[in-house]
Coordinates of C-alpha atoms in Angstrom, one line a residue:
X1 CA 23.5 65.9 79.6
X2 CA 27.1 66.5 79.1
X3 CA 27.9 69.4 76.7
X4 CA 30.6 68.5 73.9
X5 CA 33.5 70.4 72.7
X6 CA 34.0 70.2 68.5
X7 CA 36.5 67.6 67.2
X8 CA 39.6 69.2 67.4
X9 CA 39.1 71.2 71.0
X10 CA 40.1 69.8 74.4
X11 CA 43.0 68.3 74.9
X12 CA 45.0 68.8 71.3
X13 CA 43.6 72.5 71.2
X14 CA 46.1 74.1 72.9
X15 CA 48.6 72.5 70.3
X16 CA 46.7 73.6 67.4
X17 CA 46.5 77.4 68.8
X18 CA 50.2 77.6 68.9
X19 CA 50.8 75.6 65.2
X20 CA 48.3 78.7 64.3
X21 CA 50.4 81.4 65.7
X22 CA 53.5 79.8 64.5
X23 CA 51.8 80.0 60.8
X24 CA 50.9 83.5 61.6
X25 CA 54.1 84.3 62.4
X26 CA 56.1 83.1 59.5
X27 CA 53.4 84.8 57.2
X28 CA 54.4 87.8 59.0
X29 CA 58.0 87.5 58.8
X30 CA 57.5 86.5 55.3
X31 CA 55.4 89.6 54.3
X32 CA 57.8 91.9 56.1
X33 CA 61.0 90.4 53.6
X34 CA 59.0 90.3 50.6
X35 CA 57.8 93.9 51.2
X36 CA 61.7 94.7 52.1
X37 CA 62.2 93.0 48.2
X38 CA 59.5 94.7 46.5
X39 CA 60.6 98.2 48.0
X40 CA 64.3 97.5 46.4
X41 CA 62.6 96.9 42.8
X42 CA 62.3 99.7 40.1
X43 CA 59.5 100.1 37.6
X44 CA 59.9 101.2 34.3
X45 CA 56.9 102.5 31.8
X46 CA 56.6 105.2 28.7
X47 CA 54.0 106.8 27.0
X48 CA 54.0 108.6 23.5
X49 CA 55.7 105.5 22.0
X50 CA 58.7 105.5 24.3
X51 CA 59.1 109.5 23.8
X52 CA 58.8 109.9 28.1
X53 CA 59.8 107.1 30.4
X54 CA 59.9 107.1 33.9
X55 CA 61.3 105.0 36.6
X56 CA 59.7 104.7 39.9
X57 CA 60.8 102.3 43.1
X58 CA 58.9 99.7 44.6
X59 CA 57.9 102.7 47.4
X60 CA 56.4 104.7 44.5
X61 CA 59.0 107.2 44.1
X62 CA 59.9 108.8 40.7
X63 CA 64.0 107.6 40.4
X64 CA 64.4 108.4 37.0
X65 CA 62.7 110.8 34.3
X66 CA 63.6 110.4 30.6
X67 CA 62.1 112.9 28.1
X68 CA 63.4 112.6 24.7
X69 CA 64.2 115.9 23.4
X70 CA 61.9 115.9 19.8
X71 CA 58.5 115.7 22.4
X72 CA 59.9 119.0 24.1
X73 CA 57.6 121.6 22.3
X74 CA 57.5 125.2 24.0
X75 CA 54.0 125.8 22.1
X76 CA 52.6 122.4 23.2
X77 CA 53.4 121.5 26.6
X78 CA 50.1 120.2 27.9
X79 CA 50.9 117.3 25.8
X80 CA 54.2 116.8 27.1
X81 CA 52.7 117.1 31.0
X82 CA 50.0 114.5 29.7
X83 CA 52.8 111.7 28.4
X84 CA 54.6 112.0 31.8
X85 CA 51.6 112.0 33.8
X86 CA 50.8 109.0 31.9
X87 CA 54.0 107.0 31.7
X88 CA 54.5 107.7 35.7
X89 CA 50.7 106.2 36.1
X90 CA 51.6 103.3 34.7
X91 CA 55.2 102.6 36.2
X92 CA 53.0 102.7 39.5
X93 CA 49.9 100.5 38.3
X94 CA 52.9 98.2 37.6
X95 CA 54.7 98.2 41.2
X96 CA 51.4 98.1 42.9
X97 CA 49.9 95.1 40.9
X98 CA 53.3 93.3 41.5
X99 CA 53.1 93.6 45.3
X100 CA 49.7 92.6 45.4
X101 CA 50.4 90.0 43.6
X102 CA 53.5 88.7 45.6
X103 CA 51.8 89.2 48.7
X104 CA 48.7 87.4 47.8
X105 CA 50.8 84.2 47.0
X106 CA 52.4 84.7 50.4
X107 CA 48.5 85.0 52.1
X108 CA 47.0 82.9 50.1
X109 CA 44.7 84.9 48.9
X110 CA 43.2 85.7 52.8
X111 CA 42.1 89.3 53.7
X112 CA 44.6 90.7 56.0
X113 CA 41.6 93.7 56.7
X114 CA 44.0 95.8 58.7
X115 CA 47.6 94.8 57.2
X116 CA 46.9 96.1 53.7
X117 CA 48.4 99.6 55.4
X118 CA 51.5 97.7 56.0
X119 CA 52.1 97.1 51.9

């Protein structure tokens, strides 16, 4: 008895191998310029009713700290360490929810396993 390959194997495999690392390689190259993008972008968020906002970039650093002056409180700043703790929290929920959004849409929803260090 002759053993027989899956449709799709043989003869047109070879073909389909390099379509598949073609796709892989635009996803790639697609990841890497939307990561590039998403880097560039800023975040802003507040806290206290817009008394602390910060700004962070799309790498998660802090760019920009605004503290408006009636929060500042010499006898009370716990509270003033809890609204920027807060507002800068959120600034980076925001950034890291928008690249996992954007980069899903550029997966398709797959499970890169080991390229989720890349992001």
């Amino acid at each position: 008895m002759k053993a027989r390959l899956p449709q799709g194997y043989g003869s047109g495999g070879q073909q389909n191998l390099q379509q598949l690392a073609r796709q892989a390689q635009k996803m790639q190259n697609d990841m890497e310029a939307a990561t590039e993008e998403l880097n560039a972008k800023e975040y802003t968020a507040s806290a206290g009713g817009g008394m602390v906002s910060v700004t962070v970039s799309g790498e998660l650093e802090i760019k920009k700290l605004d503290i408006n002056p009636e929060v500042v409180d010499p006898e009370d700043i716990e509270m003033l360490s809890d609204l920027i703790t807060a507002a800068v929290n959120e600034a980076i929920r925001t950034a890291n929810t928008d690249k996992e959004e954007t980069m899903g849409k550029i997966s398709g929803g797959m499970n890169l396993g080991g390229f989720g260090g890349l992001f």
